[in-house]
mmCIF file of C-alpha atoms in Angstrom:
data_model
loop_
_atom_site.group_PDB
_atom_site.id
_atom_site.type_symbol
_atom_site.label_atom_id
_atom_site.label_comp_id
_atom_site.label_asym_id
_atom_site.label_seq_id
_atom_site.Cartn_x
_atom_site.Cartn_y
_atom_site.Cartn_z
ATOM 1 C CA UNK A 14 -41.244 45.421 -29.301
ATOM 2 C CA UNK A 15 -38.490 47.752 -30.472
ATOM 3 C CA UNK A 16 -37.451 46.788 -33.983
ATOM 4 C CA UNK A 17 -34.763 49.270 -35.060
ATOM 5 C CA UNK A 18 -31.023 48.867 -34.953
ATOM 6 C CA UNK A 19 -31.041 50.621 -31.556
ATOM 7 C CA UNK A 20 -32.484 47.392 -30.150
ATOM 8 C CA UNK A 21 -29.312 45.410 -30.681
ATOM 9 C CA UNK A 22 -29.648 42.751 -28.032
ATOM 10 C CA UNK A 23 -31.888 39.785 -27.418
ATOM 11 C CA UNK A 24 -35.407 40.790 -26.419
ATOM 12 C CA UNK A 25 -38.552 38.743 -25.970
ATOM 13 C CA UNK A 26 -42.168 39.836 -25.851
ATOM 14 C CA UNK A 27 -45.128 37.780 -24.737
ATOM 15 C CA UNK A 28 -47.123 36.046 -27.430
ATOM 16 C CA UNK A 29 -50.830 36.821 -27.843
ATOM 17 C CA UNK A 30 -52.908 34.594 -25.521
ATOM 18 C CA UNK A 31 -54.285 31.408 -27.004
ATOM 19 C CA UNK A 32 -51.788 31.241 -29.863
ATOM 20 C CA UNK A 33 -49.256 28.580 -30.787
ATOM 21 C CA UNK A 34 -46.385 30.941 -29.982
ATOM 22 C CA UNK A 35 -44.183 30.702 -26.912
ATOM 23 C CA UNK A 36 -42.862 34.234 -27.550
ATOM 24 C CA UNK A 37 -41.883 36.789 -30.179
ATOM 25 C CA UNK A 38 -38.298 38.047 -30.170
ATOM 26 C CA UNK A 39 -35.586 40.179 -31.761
ATOM 27 C CA UNK A 40 -31.818 39.852 -31.584
ATOM 28 C CA UNK A 41 -29.110 42.019 -33.101
ATOM 29 C CA UNK A 42 -25.390 42.739 -33.082
ATOM 30 C CA UNK A 43 -24.079 46.337 -33.406
ATOM 31 C CA UNK A 44 -22.687 47.344 -36.786
ATOM 32 C CA UNK A 45 -19.523 48.656 -35.160
ATOM 33 C CA UNK A 46 -18.730 45.461 -33.268
ATOM 34 C CA UNK A 47 -15.175 44.193 -33.883
ATOM 35 C CA UNK A 48 -16.153 40.540 -34.387
ATOM 36 C CA UNK A 49 -19.151 38.256 -34.951
ATOM 37 C CA UNK A 50 -21.269 37.299 -31.954
ATOM 38 C CA UNK A 51 -21.523 33.543 -31.371
ATOM 39 C CA UNK A 52 -24.043 32.370 -28.796
ATOM 40 C CA UNK A 53 -25.137 28.969 -27.570
ATOM 41 C CA UNK A 54 -28.696 27.860 -28.340
ATOM 42 C CA UNK A 55 -29.870 25.000 -26.113
ATOM 43 C CA UNK A 56 -32.757 22.550 -26.650
ATOM 44 C CA UNK A 57 -36.207 23.703 -25.553
ATOM 45 C CA UNK A 58 -38.566 21.571 -27.651
ATOM 46 C CA UNK A 59 -39.558 24.600 -29.739
ATOM 47 C CA UNK A 60 -39.215 25.508 -33.400
ATOM 48 C CA UNK A 61 -38.324 29.090 -34.369
ATOM 49 C CA UNK A 62 -39.196 30.885 -37.600
ATOM 50 C CA UNK A 63 -36.581 33.624 -38.034
ATOM 51 C CA UNK A 64 -36.170 36.562 -40.418
ATOM 52 C CA UNK A 65 -32.547 37.514 -41.124
ATOM 53 C CA UNK A 66 -32.573 41.215 -42.029
ATOM 54 C CA UNK A 67 -29.300 41.325 -43.955
ATOM 55 C CA UNK A 68 -30.462 38.629 -46.394
ATOM 56 C CA UNK A 69 -34.203 39.416 -46.138
ATOM 57 C CA UNK A 70 -34.576 35.649 -45.752
ATOM 58 C CA UNK A 71 -36.761 33.591 -43.431
ATOM 59 C CA UNK A 72 -35.264 30.474 -41.864
ATOM 60 C CA UNK A 73 -36.577 27.643 -39.673
ATOM 61 C CA UNK A 74 -34.559 26.442 -36.673
ATOM 62 C CA UNK A 75 -34.991 23.308 -34.607
ATOM 63 C CA UNK A 76 -36.169 21.397 -32.718
ATOM 64 C CA UNK A 77 -32.689 20.777 -31.336
ATOM 65 C CA UNK A 78 -31.279 17.805 -29.461
ATOM 66 C CA UNK A 79 -28.080 19.513 -28.310
ATOM 67 C CA UNK A 80 -26.287 22.862 -28.221
ATOM 68 C CA UNK A 81 -26.213 24.796 -31.486
ATOM 69 C CA UNK A 82 -24.070 27.886 -32.145
ATOM 70 C CA UNK A 83 -25.865 30.996 -33.425
ATOM 71 C CA UNK A 84 -23.523 33.360 -35.281
ATOM 72 C CA UNK A 85 -24.464 36.997 -35.857
ATOM 73 C CA UNK A 86 -22.263 39.212 -37.990
ATOM 74 C CA UNK A 87 -21.850 42.875 -37.009
ATOM 75 C CA UNK A 88 -24.919 44.836 -38.120
ATOM 76 C CA UNK A 89 -27.187 41.773 -38.297
ATOM 77 C CA UNK A 90 -30.758 41.896 -36.993
ATOM 78 C CA UNK A 91 -32.981 38.855 -36.439
ATOM 79 C CA UNK A 92 -36.726 38.802 -35.792
ATOM 80 C CA UNK A 93 -38.287 35.538 -34.691
ATOM 81 C CA UNK A 94 -41.402 33.737 -33.515
ATOM 82 C CA UNK A 95 -41.066 30.675 -31.308
ATOM 83 C CA UNK A 96 -43.605 27.891 -31.768
ATOM 84 C CA UNK A 97 -44.575 25.922 -28.677
ATOM 85 C CA UNK A 98 -43.516 22.256 -28.522
ATOM 86 C CA UNK A 99 -45.679 20.081 -30.734
ATOM 87 C CA UNK A 100 -47.281 22.895 -32.749
ATOM 88 C CA UNK A 101 -44.906 23.345 -35.704
ATOM 89 C CA UNK A 102 -45.926 20.589 -38.184
ATOM 90 C CA UNK A 103 -49.240 22.155 -39.305
ATOM 91 C CA UNK A 104 -47.415 25.449 -39.925
ATOM 92 C CA UNK A 105 -44.404 24.025 -41.739
ATOM 93 C CA UNK A 106 -46.184 21.244 -43.603
ATOM 94 C CA UNK A 107 -43.645 18.583 -42.569
ATOM 95 C CA UNK A 108 -43.208 16.369 -39.476
ATOM 96 C CA UNK A 109 -41.074 17.929 -36.756
ATOM 97 C CA UNK A 110 -38.449 15.192 -36.967
ATOM 98 C CA UNK A 111 -37.739 16.296 -40.552
ATOM 99 C CA UNK A 112 -36.505 19.584 -39.040
ATOM 100 C CA UNK A 113 -34.623 18.124 -36.063
ATOM 101 C CA UNK A 114 -31.286 19.910 -35.491
ATOM 102 C CA UNK A 115 -31.891 21.746 -38.762
ATOM 103 C CA UNK A 116 -31.441 25.313 -40.010
ATOM 104 C CA UNK A 117 -33.453 25.392 -43.213
ATOM 105 C CA UNK A 118 -34.648 28.212 -45.514
ATOM 106 C CA UNK A 119 -38.415 28.564 -45.218
ATOM 107 C CA UNK A 120 -38.644 28.652 -49.023
ATOM 108 C CA UNK A 121 -37.894 24.911 -49.028
ATOM 109 C CA UNK A 122 -41.213 24.443 -47.207
ATOM 110 C CA UNK A 123 -43.371 27.363 -48.387
ATOM 111 C CA UNK A 124 -41.899 28.077 -51.811
ATOM 112 C CA UNK A 125 -42.331 31.605 -53.192
ATOM 113 C CA UNK A 126 -44.564 32.603 -50.249
ATOM 114 C CA UNK A 127 -41.478 32.544 -48.016
ATOM 115 C CA UNK A 128 -39.549 34.854 -50.361
ATOM 116 C CA UNK A 129 -42.470 37.299 -50.482
ATOM 117 C CA UNK A 130 -42.655 37.266 -46.683
ATOM 118 C CA UNK A 131 -38.925 37.939 -46.355
ATOM 119 C CA UNK A 132 -39.188 40.938 -48.699
ATOM 120 C CA UNK A 133 -42.344 42.280 -47.002
ATOM 121 C CA UNK A 134 -40.594 42.306 -43.644
ATOM 122 C CA UNK A 135 -37.924 44.708 -44.916
ATOM 123 C CA UNK A 136 -40.329 47.670 -44.788
ATOM 124 C CA UNK A 137 -42.725 46.365 -42.133
ATOM 125 C CA UNK A 138 -43.334 48.375 -38.987
ATOM 126 C CA UNK A 139 -43.903 45.746 -36.296
ATOM 127 C CA UNK A 140 -41.936 42.958 -37.943
ATOM 128 C CA UNK A 141 -42.555 40.399 -35.216
ATOM 129 C CA UNK A 142 -46.325 40.892 -35.527
ATOM 130 C CA UNK A 143 -46.172 40.585 -39.324
ATOM 131 C CA UNK A 144 -44.086 37.422 -39.085
ATOM 132 C CA UNK A 145 -46.427 35.959 -36.464
ATOM 133 C CA UNK A 146 -49.455 36.745 -38.618
ATOM 134 C CA UNK A 147 -47.943 34.997 -41.624
ATOM 135 C CA UNK A 148 -47.084 31.924 -39.562
ATOM 136 C CA UNK A 149 -50.520 31.812 -37.920
ATOM 137 C CA UNK A 150 -52.223 32.052 -41.319
ATOM 138 C CA UNK A 151 -50.526 28.809 -42.403
ATOM 139 C CA UNK A 152 -52.061 26.843 -39.530
ATOM 140 C CA UNK A 153 -55.165 25.495 -41.239
ATOM 141 C CA UNK A 154 -55.451 22.677 -38.696
ATOM 142 C CA UNK A 155 -54.416 22.166 -35.090
ATOM 143 C CA UNK A 156 -51.553 20.031 -33.804
ATOM 144 C CA UNK A 157 -51.892 16.310 -33.174
ATOM 145 C CA UNK A 158 -54.618 15.930 -30.487
ATOM 146 C CA UNK A 159 -52.165 13.758 -28.552
ATOM 147 C CA UNK A 160 -49.910 16.776 -27.856
ATOM 148 C CA UNK A 161 -51.706 18.329 -24.837
ATOM 149 C CA UNK A 162 -52.169 14.999 -23.079
ATOM 150 C CA UNK A 163 -48.593 13.951 -23.665
ATOM 151 C CA UNK A 164 -47.257 17.255 -22.339
ATOM 152 C CA UNK A 165 -49.498 17.020 -19.276
ATOM 153 C CA UNK A 166 -48.583 13.428 -18.398
ATOM 154 C CA UNK A 167 -44.892 13.290 -19.231
ATOM 155 C CA UNK A 168 -43.405 14.890 -16.125
ATOM 156 C CA UNK A 169 -42.099 12.195 -13.803
ATOM 157 C CA UNK A 170 -43.915 9.350 -15.584
ATOM 158 C CA UNK A 171 -42.657 6.353 -17.525
ATOM 159 C CA UNK A 172 -43.322 6.166 -21.244
ATOM 160 C CA UNK A 173 -45.411 3.046 -20.624
ATOM 161 C CA UNK A 174 -47.572 4.878 -18.082
ATOM 162 C CA UNK A 175 -48.017 7.834 -20.432
ATOM 163 C CA UNK A 176 -49.022 5.540 -23.311
ATOM 164 C CA UNK A 177 -51.511 3.697 -21.120
ATOM 165 C CA UNK A 178 -52.969 6.971 -19.882
ATOM 166 C CA UNK A 179 -53.459 8.175 -23.450
ATOM 167 C CA UNK A 180 -54.857 4.855 -24.646
ATOM 168 C CA UNK A 181 -52.174 4.202 -27.264
ATOM 169 C CA UNK A 182 -49.335 1.721 -27.639
ATOM 170 C CA UNK A 183 -45.775 2.724 -26.805
ATOM 171 C CA UNK A 184 -44.886 2.301 -30.476
ATOM 172 C CA UNK A 185 -47.693 4.611 -31.591
ATOM 173 C CA UNK A 186 -46.779 7.113 -28.886
ATOM 174 C CA UNK A 187 -43.186 7.242 -30.135
ATOM 175 C CA UNK A 188 -44.249 7.608 -33.775
ATOM 176 C CA UNK A 189 -46.645 10.442 -33.054
ATOM 177 C CA UNK A 190 -44.227 12.159 -30.663
ATOM 178 C CA UNK A 191 -41.496 12.132 -33.320
ATOM 179 C CA UNK A 192 -43.862 13.686 -35.862
ATOM 180 C CA UNK A 193 -45.216 16.326 -33.466
ATOM 181 C CA UNK A 194 -42.160 17.254 -31.410
ATOM 182 C CA UNK A 195 -39.180 15.941 -33.370
ATOM 183 C CA UNK A 196 -38.238 13.677 -30.437
ATOM 184 C CA UNK A 197 -39.321 10.396 -28.931
ATOM 185 C CA UNK A 198 -41.052 10.681 -25.523
ATOM 186 C CA UNK A 199 -37.908 10.019 -23.473
ATOM 187 C CA UNK A 200 -35.890 12.706 -25.223
ATOM 188 C CA UNK A 201 -38.788 15.151 -24.942
ATOM 189 C CA UNK A 202 -39.020 14.343 -21.234
ATOM 190 C CA UNK A 203 -35.288 15.064 -20.764
ATOM 191 C CA UNK A 204 -35.505 18.385 -22.606
ATOM 192 C CA UNK A 205 -38.577 19.602 -20.732
ATOM 193 C CA UNK A 206 -36.983 18.647 -17.411
ATOM 194 C CA UNK A 207 -33.805 20.490 -18.403
ATOM 195 C CA UNK A 208 -35.821 23.606 -19.218
ATOM 196 C CA UNK A 209 -37.652 23.409 -15.865
ATOM 197 C CA UNK A 210 -34.318 23.207 -14.079
ATOM 198 C CA UNK A 211 -32.915 26.131 -16.044
ATOM 199 C CA UNK A 212 -35.948 28.298 -15.256
ATOM 200 C CA UNK A 213 -35.716 27.487 -11.536
ATOM 201 C CA UNK A 214 -31.980 28.166 -11.437
ATOM 202 C CA UNK A 215 -32.425 31.488 -13.232
ATOM 203 C CA UNK A 216 -35.059 32.396 -10.649
ATOM 204 C CA UNK A 217 -32.372 32.078 -7.967
ATOM 205 C CA UNK A 218 -33.224 28.708 -6.420
ATOM 206 C CA UNK A 219 -30.277 26.789 -4.867
ATOM 207 C CA UNK A 220 -29.092 24.083 -7.247
ATOM 208 C CA UNK A 221 -29.819 21.251 -4.799
ATOM 209 C CA UNK A 222 -33.417 22.463 -4.606
ATOM 210 C CA UNK A 223 -33.534 22.865 -8.384
ATOM 211 C CA UNK A 224 -32.498 19.241 -8.915
ATOM 212 C CA UNK A 225 -35.248 17.957 -6.614
ATOM 213 C CA UNK A 226 -37.974 20.271 -7.944
ATOM 214 C CA UNK A 227 -37.151 19.516 -11.583
ATOM 215 C CA UNK A 228 -37.320 15.758 -11.008
ATOM 216 C CA UNK A 229 -33.671 14.657 -11.078
ATOM 217 C CA UNK A 230 -32.417 11.886 -8.815
ATOM 218 C CA UNK A 231 -29.850 14.254 -7.304
ATOM 219 C CA UNK A 232 -27.647 17.223 -8.167
ATOM 220 C CA UNK A 233 -25.033 15.051 -9.889
ATOM 221 C CA UNK A 234 -27.718 13.551 -12.128
ATOM 222 C CA UNK A 235 -28.855 17.074 -13.042
ATOM 223 C CA UNK A 236 -25.288 18.180 -13.781
ATOM 224 C CA UNK A 237 -24.724 15.247 -16.151
ATOM 225 C CA UNK A 238 -28.027 15.784 -17.968
ATOM 226 C CA UNK A 239 -27.528 19.531 -18.308
ATOM 227 C CA UNK A 240 -24.040 19.098 -19.736
ATOM 228 C CA UNK A 241 -25.246 16.367 -22.080
ATOM 229 C CA UNK A 242 -27.990 18.573 -23.523
ATOM 230 C CA UNK A 243 -26.260 21.953 -23.480
ATOM 231 C CA UNK A 244 -22.503 21.295 -23.462
ATOM 232 C CA UNK A 245 -22.193 23.544 -20.410
ATOM 233 C CA UNK A 246 -22.798 23.602 -16.674
ATOM 234 C CA UNK A 247 -26.031 25.051 -15.364
ATOM 235 C CA UNK A 248 -24.116 27.984 -13.853
ATOM 236 C CA UNK A 249 -22.651 28.800 -17.266
ATOM 237 C CA UNK A 250 -26.188 29.009 -18.663
ATOM 238 C CA UNK A 251 -27.475 31.483 -16.071
#
């Protein structure tokens, strides 16, 4: 991944196989730009750990329930790692719902270790790899064992059916989902379906086909859900 200020646009790279990361990424805004760059961040069930170069500070973002603006000043560079849904609590040391819709300095969770990490990244070569290594080192235990089963069963199923399949009560399912993902099962289901639809639409599928394949009742249902979660139409997000 290119890390210098010549890489001033959003770029993703694949995460190492078998890790808790969905991807590693960088994002920047040219120093000579006439105005800040404000972009829309939409819910994806993930939590991002982000180094802001100008402040040499590490922040935590998400999980989000709706659109969030991301503002980059001219000359700013961000380096981030994206944690897969349900994997953040062991890394951060707090339940995911404590971070919901939040943008919080990592020092509030890691103390002085976060400040040392932010300073170390200033002179690091592959910053994304260094950040990923620091995050991975904090995972002394795995996510809630319910996470894989919930993710596998949630598509197109009722919460009651998912709970029965996992052998837990609906109340326990909701409590553990909130702690692991930051959302109850129904909200998580909506967000994952929205992300499936967005991926299909970006791959060039007709929107009527996207609605059916993603599990919406029809295209109007998809349009309402997409706007509710992102504040935009699906075409505006492509």
